[in-house]
mmCIF file of C-alpha atoms and ligand atoms in Angstrom:
data_model
loop_
_atom_site.group_PDB
_atom_site.id
_atom_site.type_symbol
_atom_site.label_atom_id
_atom_site.label_comp_id
_atom_site.label_asym_id
_atom_site.label_seq_id
_atom_site.Cartn_x
_atom_site.Cartn_y
_atom_site.Cartn_z
ATOM 1 C CA MET N 1 0.000 0.000 0.000
ATOM 2 C CA SER N 2 1.211 3.452 -0.833
ATOM 3 C CA SER N 3 1.649 5.874 2.056
ATOM 4 C CA PHE N 4 1.016 8.797 -0.309
ATOM 5 C CA SER N 5 -1.714 11.256 0.566
ATOM 6 C CA PHE N 6 -2.589 14.891 -0.077
ATOM 7 C CA THR N 7 -4.767 17.107 2.062
ATOM 8 C CA VAL N 8 -5.773 20.698 1.377
ATOM 9 C CA GLU N 9 -5.650 22.769 4.564
ATOM 10 C CA ALA N 10 -6.567 26.238 3.357
ATOM 11 C CA GLU N 11 -7.901 27.825 0.200
ATOM 12 C CA CYS N 12 -7.778 31.436 -0.903
ATOM 13 C CA SER N 13 -11.226 32.881 -1.571
ATOM 14 C CA LYS N 14 -10.041 35.319 -4.265
ATOM 15 C CA SER N 15 -7.742 33.053 -6.295
ATOM 16 C CA TRP N 16 -7.059 29.332 -6.792
ATOM 17 C CA ALA N 17 -4.212 29.325 -4.250
ATOM 18 C CA ARG N 18 -4.268 26.601 -1.642
ATOM 19 C CA ALA N 19 -2.038 25.295 1.157
ATOM 20 C CA GLY N 20 -1.765 21.556 1.638
ATOM 21 C CA THR N 21 0.336 18.667 2.890
ATOM 22 C CA ILE N 22 1.670 15.766 0.860
ATOM 23 C CA GLN N 23 2.610 12.674 2.812
ATOM 24 C CA THR N 24 5.211 10.300 1.345
ATOM 25 C CA ALA N 25 7.141 7.302 2.657
ATOM 26 C CA HIS N 26 10.125 9.641 3.163
ATOM 27 C CA GLY N 27 8.288 12.417 4.965
ATOM 28 C CA LYS N 28 5.849 15.297 4.676
ATOM 29 C CA ILE N 29 5.893 18.129 2.158
ATOM 30 C CA GLN N 30 3.990 21.286 2.976
ATOM 31 C CA THR N 31 2.710 23.049 -0.122
ATOM 32 C CA PRO N 32 3.176 25.282 -2.002
ATOM 33 C CA ILE N 33 6.715 23.972 -2.415
ATOM 34 C CA PHE N 34 9.751 24.638 -4.581
ATOM 35 C CA MET N 35 11.741 21.509 -5.466
ATOM 36 C CA PRO N 36 15.492 22.046 -6.058
ATOM 37 C CA VAL N 37 16.736 20.103 -9.089
ATOM 38 C CA GLY N 38 19.524 17.563 -8.632
ATOM 39 C CA THR N 39 20.091 16.602 -12.263
ATOM 40 C CA GLN N 40 22.901 14.120 -11.611
ATOM 41 C CA ALA N 41 21.628 12.981 -8.184
ATOM 42 C CA THR N 42 23.188 16.102 -6.666
ATOM 43 C CA VAL N 43 21.971 19.671 -6.392
ATOM 44 C CA LYS N 44 25.128 21.178 -7.824
ATOM 45 C CA SER N 45 27.698 22.346 -5.256
ATOM 46 C CA VAL N 46 25.701 21.715 -2.045
ATOM 47 C CA THR N 47 25.514 18.737 0.331
ATOM 48 C CA PRO N 48 22.229 17.111 1.424
ATOM 49 C CA GLU N 49 22.761 18.682 4.873
ATOM 50 C CA GLU N 50 23.041 22.142 3.286
ATOM 51 C CA LEU N 51 19.866 21.454 1.298
ATOM 52 C CA ARG N 52 18.059 20.577 4.514
ATOM 53 C CA GLU N 53 19.346 23.688 6.239
ATOM 54 C CA ALA N 54 18.093 25.795 3.332
ATOM 55 C CA GLY N 55 14.647 24.261 3.936
ATOM 56 C CA ALA N 56 14.386 21.752 1.069
ATOM 57 C CA ALA N 57 11.584 19.234 1.668
ATOM 58 C CA ILE N 58 11.743 17.350 -1.659
ATOM 59 C CA ILE N 59 14.218 17.330 -4.532
ATOM 60 C CA LEU N 60 13.964 16.321 -8.165
ATOM 61 C CA ALA N 61 16.425 14.110 -10.065
ATOM 62 C CA ASN N 62 16.602 13.542 -13.830
ATOM 63 C CA THR N 63 15.912 10.033 -15.102
ATOM 64 C CA TYR N 64 17.495 10.697 -18.505
ATOM 65 C CA HIS N 65 20.875 11.693 -17.063
ATOM 66 C CA LEU N 66 20.949 8.973 -14.403
ATOM 67 C CA MET N 67 19.973 6.128 -16.726
ATOM 68 C CA LEU N 68 22.875 7.063 -19.009
ATOM 69 C CA ARG N 69 25.342 7.585 -16.163
ATOM 70 C CA PRO N 70 25.863 5.815 -13.777
ATOM 71 C CA GLY N 71 22.878 3.661 -14.920
ATOM 72 C CA SER N 72 19.662 2.901 -13.039
ATOM 73 C CA GLN N 73 20.710 -0.705 -12.308
ATOM 74 C CA LEU N 74 23.821 0.503 -10.494
ATOM 75 C CA ILE N 75 21.727 2.915 -8.412
ATOM 76 C CA ALA N 76 19.333 0.040 -7.613
ATOM 77 C CA ASP N 77 22.333 -2.010 -6.415
ATOM 78 C CA PHE N 78 23.040 0.765 -3.901
ATOM 79 C CA GLY N 79 19.474 0.625 -2.596
ATOM 80 C CA GLY N 80 18.016 3.378 -4.823
ATOM 81 C CA LEU N 81 18.605 7.121 -5.055
ATOM 82 C CA HIS N 82 17.986 7.880 -1.365
ATOM 83 C CA HIS N 83 20.876 5.654 -0.289
ATOM 84 C CA PHE N 84 23.088 6.374 -3.261
ATOM 85 C CA MET N 85 23.003 10.166 -2.759
ATOM 86 C CA HIS N 86 22.438 10.228 1.031
ATOM 87 C CA TRP N 87 19.153 12.162 0.891
ATOM 88 C CA ASP N 88 16.503 10.667 3.152
ATOM 89 C CA GLY N 89 13.691 13.080 2.205
ATOM 90 C CA PRO N 90 11.210 12.680 -0.658
ATOM 91 C CA ILE N 91 12.525 12.578 -4.243
ATOM 92 C CA LEU N 92 10.695 13.065 -7.537
ATOM 93 C CA THR N 93 12.105 11.711 -10.802
ATOM 94 C CA ASP N 94 10.929 12.965 -14.182
ATOM 95 C CA SER N 95 10.420 10.570 -17.090
ATOM 96 C CA GLY N 96 13.414 11.539 -19.202
ATOM 97 C CA GLY N 97 11.066 12.482 -22.049
ATOM 98 C CA PHE N 98 11.844 16.193 -21.924
ATOM 99 C CA GLN N 99 15.622 15.565 -22.111
ATOM 100 C CA VAL N 100 15.246 13.047 -24.945
ATOM 101 C CA PHE N 101 13.539 15.808 -26.922
ATOM 102 C CA SER N 102 16.011 18.529 -25.943
ATOM 103 C CA LEU N 103 19.326 16.594 -25.706
ATOM 104 C CA GLY N 104 19.015 13.277 -27.577
ATOM 105 C CA HIS N 105 20.098 13.019 -31.207
ATOM 106 C CA LEU N 106 18.340 11.380 -34.173
ATOM 107 C CA ARG N 107 15.067 10.867 -32.365
ATOM 108 C CA LYS N 108 12.511 8.579 -33.915
ATOM 109 C CA LEU N 109 9.073 8.703 -32.426
ATOM 110 C CA SER N 110 6.658 5.779 -32.817
ATOM 111 C CA GLU N 111 3.650 4.444 -30.966
ATOM 112 C CA GLU N 112 5.988 2.057 -29.134
ATOM 113 C CA GLY N 113 8.206 4.801 -27.734
ATOM 114 C CA VAL N 114 11.090 7.073 -28.643
ATOM 115 C CA ALA N 115 14.365 5.832 -30.129
ATOM 116 C CA PHE N 116 17.334 8.186 -29.835
ATOM 117 C CA LYS N 117 21.087 8.376 -29.516
ATOM 118 C CA SER N 118 22.735 9.273 -26.231
ATOM 119 C CA HIS N 119 24.217 12.785 -26.172
ATOM 120 C CA LEU N 120 27.188 11.280 -24.276
ATOM 121 C CA ASP N 121 28.458 8.457 -26.486
ATOM 122 C CA GLY N 122 25.992 8.194 -29.370
ATOM 123 C CA SER N 123 24.730 4.748 -28.300
ATOM 124 C CA ALA N 124 21.256 3.818 -29.609
ATOM 125 C CA LEU N 125 18.535 3.671 -26.954
ATOM 126 C CA LEU N 126 14.780 3.196 -26.819
ATOM 127 C CA LEU N 127 12.482 4.566 -24.146
ATOM 128 C CA THR N 128 8.961 3.193 -23.890
ATOM 129 C CA PRO N 129 6.292 3.956 -21.284
ATOM 130 C CA GLU N 130 7.066 0.519 -19.814
ATOM 131 C CA SER N 131 10.883 0.801 -19.799
ATOM 132 C CA VAL N 132 10.655 4.233 -18.129
ATOM 133 C CA MET N 133 8.599 2.653 -15.319
ATOM 134 C CA GLN N 134 11.297 0.003 -14.876
ATOM 135 C CA ILE N 135 14.097 2.599 -14.826
ATOM 136 C CA GLU N 136 12.220 4.783 -12.325
ATOM 137 C CA HIS N 137 11.464 1.696 -10.235
ATOM 138 C CA GLU N 138 15.224 1.064 -10.056
ATOM 139 C CA LEU N 139 15.887 4.712 -9.141
ATOM 140 C CA SER N 140 13.247 4.367 -6.354
ATOM 141 C CA ALA N 141 12.056 7.975 -6.078
ATOM 142 C CA ASP N 142 8.860 8.613 -4.085
ATOM 143 C CA ILE N 143 7.053 10.378 -6.938
ATOM 144 C CA ILE N 144 7.625 9.296 -10.534
ATOM 145 C CA LEU N 145 6.428 10.591 -13.907
ATOM 146 C CA PRO N 146 5.374 8.703 -17.063
ATOM 147 C CA LEU N 147 6.962 9.114 -20.498
ATOM 148 C CA ASP N 148 5.261 12.001 -22.297
ATOM 149 C CA ILE N 149 5.729 14.072 -25.434
ATOM 150 C CA CYS N 150 6.546 17.723 -25.050
ATOM 151 C CA ALA N 151 5.600 19.445 -28.317
ATOM 152 C CA ALA N 152 7.954 22.178 -29.530
ATOM 153 C CA TYR N 153 7.017 25.850 -29.245
ATOM 154 C CA PRO N 154 5.493 26.966 -31.506
ATOM 155 C CA CYS N 155 3.799 24.023 -33.245
ATOM 156 C CA THR N 156 0.684 23.421 -35.323
ATOM 157 C CA TYR N 157 -2.639 22.396 -33.795
ATOM 158 C CA ASP N 158 -2.360 18.952 -35.381
ATOM 159 C CA THR N 159 1.117 18.349 -33.969
ATOM 160 C CA ALA N 160 -0.072 19.473 -30.534
ATOM 161 C CA LYS N 161 -3.108 17.184 -30.716
ATOM 162 C CA GLU N 162 -1.108 14.184 -31.870
ATOM 163 C CA ALA N 163 1.478 14.670 -29.084
ATOM 164 C CA MET N 164 -1.275 15.035 -26.486
ATOM 165 C CA GLU N 165 -3.201 11.964 -27.612
ATOM 166 C CA ARG N 166 -0.071 9.828 -27.632
ATOM 167 C CA THR N 167 0.860 11.190 -24.192
ATOM 168 C CA HIS N 168 -2.569 10.026 -22.982
ATOM 169 C CA ARG N 169 -2.142 6.522 -24.432
ATOM 170 C CA TRP N 170 1.343 6.320 -22.932
ATOM 171 C CA ALA N 171 -0.007 7.460 -19.555
ATOM 172 C CA GLU N 172 -2.389 4.488 -19.497
ATOM 173 C CA ARG N 173 0.407 2.092 -20.516
ATOM 174 C CA ALA N 174 2.671 3.534 -17.807
ATOM 175 C CA TRP N 175 -0.039 3.090 -15.178
ATOM 176 C CA ILE N 176 -0.486 -0.584 -16.088
ATOM 177 C CA ALA N 177 3.295 -1.187 -16.103
ATOM 178 C CA LYS N 178 3.734 0.580 -12.774
ATOM 179 C CA GLU N 179 1.004 -1.535 -11.153
ATOM 180 C CA GLY N 180 3.144 -4.604 -11.937
ATOM 181 C CA TYR N 181 5.863 -3.428 -9.538
ATOM 182 C CA GLN N 182 3.523 -3.021 -6.546
ATOM 183 C CA SER N 183 5.973 -0.451 -5.198
ATOM 184 C CA GLU N 184 5.513 2.374 -2.696
ATOM 185 C CA GLN N 185 6.095 4.807 -5.557
ATOM 186 C CA THR N 186 3.434 7.309 -6.605
ATOM 187 C CA LEU N 187 2.920 7.885 -10.330
ATOM 188 C CA PHE N 188 1.647 11.320 -11.384
ATOM 189 C CA GLY N 189 -0.086 11.879 -14.732
ATOM 190 C CA ILE N 190 1.156 14.593 -17.124
ATOM 191 C CA VAL N 191 -1.112 17.131 -18.827
ATOM 192 C CA GLN N 192 0.041 18.229 -22.304
ATOM 193 C CA GLY N 193 -1.701 20.055 -25.165
ATOM 194 C CA ALA N 194 0.956 22.641 -26.105
ATOM 195 C CA PHE N 195 -0.511 26.144 -26.448
ATOM 196 C CA GLU N 196 -4.031 25.208 -27.468
ATOM 197 C CA PRO N 197 -6.562 26.093 -24.745
ATOM 198 C CA GLU N 198 -9.063 23.500 -25.948
ATOM 199 C CA LEU N 199 -6.437 20.713 -25.915
ATOM 200 C CA ARG N 200 -5.201 21.788 -22.498
ATOM 201 C CA GLU N 201 -8.735 21.542 -21.101
ATOM 202 C CA GLN N 202 -9.213 18.159 -22.713
ATOM 203 C CA SER N 203 -5.885 16.857 -21.396
ATOM 204 C CA ALA N 204 -6.536 18.143 -17.865
ATOM 205 C CA ARG N 205 -9.942 16.426 -17.820
ATOM 206 C CA PHE N 206 -8.558 13.153 -19.171
ATOM 207 C CA ILE N 207 -5.437 12.922 -16.976
ATOM 208 C CA GLY N 208 -7.399 14.161 -13.964
ATOM 209 C CA SER N 209 -9.946 11.368 -14.429
ATOM 210 C CA LEU N 210 -7.332 8.578 -14.367
ATOM 211 C CA PRO N 211 -6.306 7.078 -11.000
ATOM 212 C CA PHE N 212 -3.027 9.073 -10.778
ATOM 213 C CA PRO N 213 -2.791 10.525 -7.226
ATOM 214 C CA GLY N 214 -1.171 13.714 -8.569
ATOM 215 C CA VAL N 215 -0.915 15.715 -11.779
ATOM 216 C CA SER N 216 2.080 17.404 -13.441
ATOM 217 C CA ILE N 217 1.530 20.076 -16.066
ATOM 218 C CA GLY N 218 4.170 19.613 -18.759
ATOM 219 C CA GLY N 219 5.190 21.375 -21.945
ATOM 220 C CA LEU N 220 5.297 24.887 -20.492
ATOM 221 C CA SER N 221 8.233 27.284 -20.063
ATOM 222 C CA VAL N 222 9.662 26.059 -23.372
ATOM 223 C CA GLY N 223 10.391 29.497 -24.819
ATOM 224 C CA GLU N 224 6.921 31.090 -24.838
ATOM 225 C CA PRO N 225 6.243 34.506 -23.297
ATOM 226 C CA LYS N 226 5.317 34.125 -19.625
ATOM 227 C CA LEU N 227 1.897 35.699 -20.138
ATOM 228 C CA GLU N 228 0.999 32.930 -22.537
ATOM 229 C CA MET N 229 1.908 30.313 -19.932
ATOM 230 C CA TRP N 230 -0.228 31.972 -17.231
ATOM 231 C CA ASP N 231 -3.109 32.331 -19.642
ATOM 232 C CA LEU N 232 -3.088 28.605 -20.449
ATOM 233 C CA LEU N 233 -3.179 27.605 -16.800
ATOM 234 C CA LYS N 234 -6.514 29.390 -16.556
ATOM 235 C CA TYR N 235 -7.887 26.628 -18.793
ATOM 236 C CA VAL N 236 -6.085 23.762 -17.052
ATOM 237 C CA THR N 237 -6.716 24.312 -13.339
ATOM 238 C CA PRO N 238 -10.556 24.386 -13.357
ATOM 239 C CA GLU N 239 -10.566 20.966 -15.077
ATOM 240 C CA LEU N 240 -8.324 19.301 -12.479
ATOM 241 C CA PRO N 241 -9.628 17.416 -9.439
ATOM 242 C CA LYS N 242 -9.189 19.506 -6.273
ATOM 243 C CA GLY N 243 -7.965 16.595 -4.178
ATOM 244 C CA LYS N 244 -4.771 15.924 -6.158
ATOM 245 C CA PRO N 245 -1.521 17.915 -5.901
ATOM 246 C CA ARG N 246 -0.620 19.929 -9.028
ATOM 247 C CA HIS N 247 2.964 20.154 -10.187
ATOM 248 C CA LEU N 248 4.038 22.794 -12.705
ATOM 249 C CA LEU N 249 6.912 20.967 -14.419
ATOM 250 C CA GLY N 250 10.152 22.862 -15.011
ATOM 251 C CA VAL N 251 8.813 26.233 -13.879
ATOM 252 C CA GLY N 252 10.277 28.093 -10.909
ATOM 253 C CA SER N 253 11.579 31.646 -10.929
ATOM 254 C CA PRO N 254 10.521 33.736 -7.908
ATOM 255 C CA GLU N 255 7.709 35.458 -9.841
ATOM 256 C CA ASP N 256 6.601 32.107 -11.301
ATOM 257 C CA LEU N 257 6.094 30.769 -7.795
ATOM 258 C CA VAL N 258 4.145 33.813 -6.623
ATOM 259 C CA ILE N 259 1.884 33.932 -9.700
ATOM 260 C CA GLY N 260 1.621 30.146 -10.237
ATOM 261 C CA VAL N 261 0.326 29.583 -6.707
ATOM 262 C CA GLY N 262 -2.605 31.908 -7.432
ATOM 263 C CA LEU N 263 -3.380 29.829 -10.524
ATOM 264 C CA GLY N 264 -3.751 26.708 -8.412
ATOM 265 C CA MET N 265 -0.269 25.170 -8.603
ATOM 266 C CA ASP N 266 1.185 23.389 -5.551
ATOM 267 C CA MET N 267 4.613 22.135 -6.649
ATOM 268 C CA PHE N 268 7.328 23.829 -8.706
ATOM 269 C CA ASP N 269 10.753 22.713 -9.894
ATOM 270 C CA CYS N 270 13.374 24.470 -11.954
ATOM 271 C CA VAL N 271 17.132 24.539 -12.439
ATOM 272 C CA LEU N 272 16.940 28.340 -12.761
ATOM 273 C CA PRO N 273 17.655 29.397 -9.128
ATOM 274 C CA THR N 274 20.754 27.186 -8.858
ATOM 275 C CA ARG N 275 21.908 27.733 -12.438
ATOM 276 C CA VAL N 276 21.726 31.525 -12.364
ATOM 277 C CA ALA N 277 23.417 31.514 -8.934
ATOM 278 C CA ARG N 278 26.466 29.834 -10.448
ATOM 279 C CA HIS N 279 26.610 32.614 -13.043
ATOM 280 C CA GLY N 280 26.424 35.402 -10.453
ATOM 281 C CA GLY N 281 22.635 35.975 -10.466
ATOM 282 C CA LEU N 282 21.333 36.216 -6.906
ATOM 283 C CA PHE N 283 17.734 36.855 -5.870
ATOM 284 C CA THR N 284 16.625 39.763 -3.721
ATOM 285 C CA ARG N 285 13.159 41.162 -3.026
ATOM 286 C CA TYR N 286 13.840 43.800 -5.697
ATOM 287 C CA GLY N 287 14.826 41.315 -8.398
ATOM 288 C CA ARG N 288 17.877 39.408 -9.513
ATOM 289 C CA ILE N 289 21.219 41.156 -8.939
ATOM 290 C CA ASN N 290 24.571 40.348 -10.531
ATOM 291 C CA ILE N 291 26.944 39.872 -7.605
ATOM 292 C CA LYS N 292 29.922 40.262 -9.980
ATOM 293 C CA SER N 293 28.935 43.866 -10.605
ATOM 294 C CA ALA N 294 31.462 46.475 -9.382
ATOM 295 C CA ARG N 295 28.849 48.053 -7.132
ATOM 296 C CA TYR N 296 29.286 45.159 -4.630
ATOM 297 C CA ARG N 297 33.105 45.414 -4.440
ATOM 298 C CA THR N 298 33.026 47.365 -1.184
ATOM 299 C CA GLU N 299 29.553 46.423 0.118
ATOM 300 C CA HIS N 300 29.784 45.665 3.845
ATOM 301 C CA ARG N 301 26.189 44.497 4.113
ATOM 302 C CA ALA N 302 24.995 40.999 3.162
ATOM 303 C CA ILE N 303 23.407 40.244 -0.228
ATOM 304 C CA GLU N 304 20.079 40.831 1.549
ATOM 305 C CA GLU N 305 20.380 42.187 5.059
ATOM 306 C CA ASP N 306 17.471 40.279 6.567
ATOM 307 C CA CYS N 307 18.068 37.024 4.652
ATOM 308 C CA ASP N 308 18.413 34.109 7.079
ATOM 309 C CA CYS N 309 20.550 31.922 4.785
ATOM 310 C CA TYR N 310 24.003 30.682 5.801
ATOM 311 C CA THR N 311 25.651 32.986 3.249
ATOM 312 C CA CYS N 312 23.926 36.197 4.356
ATOM 313 C CA ARG N 313 24.334 35.410 8.057
ATOM 314 C CA ASN N 314 28.092 35.070 7.719
ATOM 315 C CA PHE N 315 29.474 36.992 4.758
ATOM 316 C CA SER N 316 29.433 40.489 3.290
ATOM 317 C CA ALA N 317 28.305 41.005 -0.291
ATOM 318 C CA ALA N 318 31.868 42.247 -0.953
ATOM 319 C CA TYR N 319 33.304 38.860 0.053
ATOM 320 C CA VAL N 320 30.789 36.936 -2.075
ATOM 321 C CA HIS N 321 31.546 39.368 -4.946
ATOM 322 C CA HIS N 322 35.276 38.661 -4.536
ATOM 323 C CA LEU N 323 34.717 34.879 -4.613
ATOM 324 C CA ALA N 324 32.501 35.173 -7.691
ATOM 325 C CA ARG N 325 34.989 37.400 -9.533
ATOM 326 C CA THR N 326 37.885 35.041 -8.780
ATOM 327 C CA GLU N 327 35.725 31.987 -9.633
ATOM 328 C CA GLU N 328 36.507 30.371 -6.294
ATOM 329 C CA GLN N 329 34.811 27.018 -5.567
ATOM 330 C CA LEU N 330 33.214 28.412 -2.411
ATOM 331 C CA TYR N 331 31.304 30.979 -4.463
ATOM 332 C CA TYR N 332 29.204 28.299 -6.202
ATOM 333 C CA ARG N 333 28.196 26.914 -2.822
ATOM 334 C CA LEU N 334 27.423 30.245 -1.155
ATOM 335 C CA GLY N 335 25.517 31.608 -4.161
ATOM 336 C CA THR N 336 23.483 28.398 -4.519
ATOM 337 C CA ILE N 337 22.618 28.342 -0.805
ATOM 338 C CA HIS N 338 21.326 31.933 -0.947
ATOM 339 C CA ASN N 339 19.086 31.367 -3.982
ATOM 340 C CA LEU N 340 17.731 28.058 -2.659
ATOM 341 C CA ARG N 341 16.923 29.642 0.677
ATOM 342 C CA PHE N 342 15.252 32.560 -1.119
ATOM 343 C CA MET N 343 12.966 30.186 -3.055
ATOM 344 C CA LEU N 344 12.190 27.915 -0.113
ATOM 345 C CA ARG N 345 11.481 30.846 2.210
ATOM 346 C CA LEU N 346 9.230 32.349 -0.461
ATOM 347 C CA ALA N 347 7.248 29.086 -0.588
ATOM 348 C CA VAL N 348 6.836 29.176 3.212
ATOM 349 C CA GLN N 349 5.741 32.836 3.071
ATOM 350 C CA LEU N 350 3.199 32.018 0.353
ATOM 351 C CA ARG N 351 1.816 29.162 2.439
ATOM 352 C CA ALA N 352 1.511 31.403 5.517
ATOM 353 C CA ALA N 353 -0.262 34.083 3.441
ATOM 354 C CA ILE N 354 -2.744 31.547 2.027
ATOM 355 C CA ILE N 355 -3.521 30.249 5.522
ATOM 356 C CA ALA N 356 -3.893 33.812 6.853
ATOM 357 C CA GLY N 357 -6.200 34.715 3.955
ATOM 358 C CA THR N 358 -3.784 37.392 2.703
ATOM 359 C CA TYR N 359 -2.376 35.748 -0.440
ATOM 360 C CA PRO N 360 -3.648 38.391 -2.937
ATOM 361 C CA ALA N 361 -2.018 41.205 -0.926
ATOM 362 C CA PHE N 362 1.209 39.193 -0.543
ATOM 363 C CA ARG N 363 1.309 38.556 -4.306
ATOM 364 C CA ASP N 364 0.644 42.191 -5.181
ATOM 365 C CA ASN N 365 3.236 43.506 -2.709
ATOM 366 C CA PHE N 366 5.842 41.026 -3.914
ATOM 367 C CA LEU N 367 5.270 41.836 -7.577
ATOM 368 C CA ALA N 368 5.268 45.585 -6.884
ATOM 369 C CA LEU N 369 8.818 45.345 -5.499
ATOM 370 C CA TYR N 370 10.269 42.548 -7.620
ATOM 371 C CA THR N 371 11.507 43.389 -11.115
ATOM 372 C CA PRO N 372 11.501 40.176 -13.156
ATOM 373 C CA THR N 373 14.225 39.482 -15.678
ATOM 374 C CA SER N 374 13.041 40.686 -19.076
ATOM 375 C CA GLU N 375 11.860 38.294 -21.794
ATOM 376 C CA GLN N 376 14.792 39.357 -23.960
ATOM 377 C CA VAL N 377 17.380 38.584 -21.272
ATOM 378 C CA ARG N 378 15.681 35.225 -20.612
ATOM 379 C CA GLU N 379 15.735 34.334 -24.297
ATOM 380 C CA ASN N 380 19.425 35.318 -24.656
ATOM 381 C CA GLN N 381 20.322 33.155 -21.655
ATOM 382 C CA ARG N 382 18.374 30.236 -23.047
ATOM 383 C CA GLN N 383 20.242 30.459 -26.340
ATOM 384 C CA LYS N 384 23.588 30.714 -24.523
ATOM 385 C CA TRP N 385 22.862 27.632 -22.403
ATOM 386 C CA LYS N 386 21.608 25.705 -25.432
ATOM 387 C CA ALA N 387 24.786 26.537 -27.335
ATOM 388 C CA ALA N 388 26.972 25.540 -24.376
ATOM 389 C CA ARG N 389 25.145 22.211 -24.128
ATOM 390 C CA LEU N 390 25.726 21.383 -27.776
ATOM 391 C CA GLN N 391 29.490 21.822 -27.520
HETATM 392 ZN ZN1 ZN E 1 20.947 34.921 1.782
#
């Protein structure tokens, strides 16, 4: 029997925001929650103890990367991801589908699954809804996702429909395969439908009606303007069952969290906070700063004076600036800790506001102070990271 459960404890009367608790075999998760991403079974540059201290309740690991290296069978031999990486809290693994479409070469999509070549050594591989369930069973995360098809942005209505319908058929195959393992793991369904409101509604209704105890919303934050993403969620959320947690896949900047919560989302994950930290981008209530900027060279105060993270409690912005400019190893750790704490504290603040009935005011005050990174800057960064990945 699965120990998974989800209870909603408070709902906002003026938006779709809610506060809840997810119970898993590895502990409780209070929602809304931000999930740090540990692509290679490690959140880059920090230890599990540092993750805990920053307030992480659940982390995400990438099936695609781990099945290629070190291999899911090897991780199973070490007792699964929790033992292998020394993280005893809940873990979520994605299906690998998104990475196959963004990193794999020579993809060939069929009803059976997706054939592709590894971006590491070019070896030929095939992922099917069934093989993904086996791989995720070996990885042993608490929450697992089925193989899905993330349509490119932009795409035609027919392409979006075809990808969604196949995602639905694969979801049913994954559910049947997963049942065979009789594991403690909880399989979420994935809503697709690209940028077609009607398909999104249809997908939310279909996936929501299947026995999945939770729902992930996939295929968003793939290069579209943010407004378009928020607009689509207005079609998705009303179609979803209220009693299941909702996970907005791959989305998680500070403003995403604040706005997404109001649109009914409970769980967020994104590499952004840790990735931008490593490049010098640190979050403050006024927006993202570049700690490498000369203005911090002599700054005696912390990155944010009232931030309770390890970095801000112990170091001046000038010291962090110095480490970042000299590319010292310690910088990556201190910068990552600050951004993770910022996101996790924000999730706690959102939860408290929902419970207190003050979420709309919290959202408006946050957004009035916080200047989000512009679409143009986001797009340039995306292109830079894409180019770096292809080298
Ligand atoms: Zn801090």
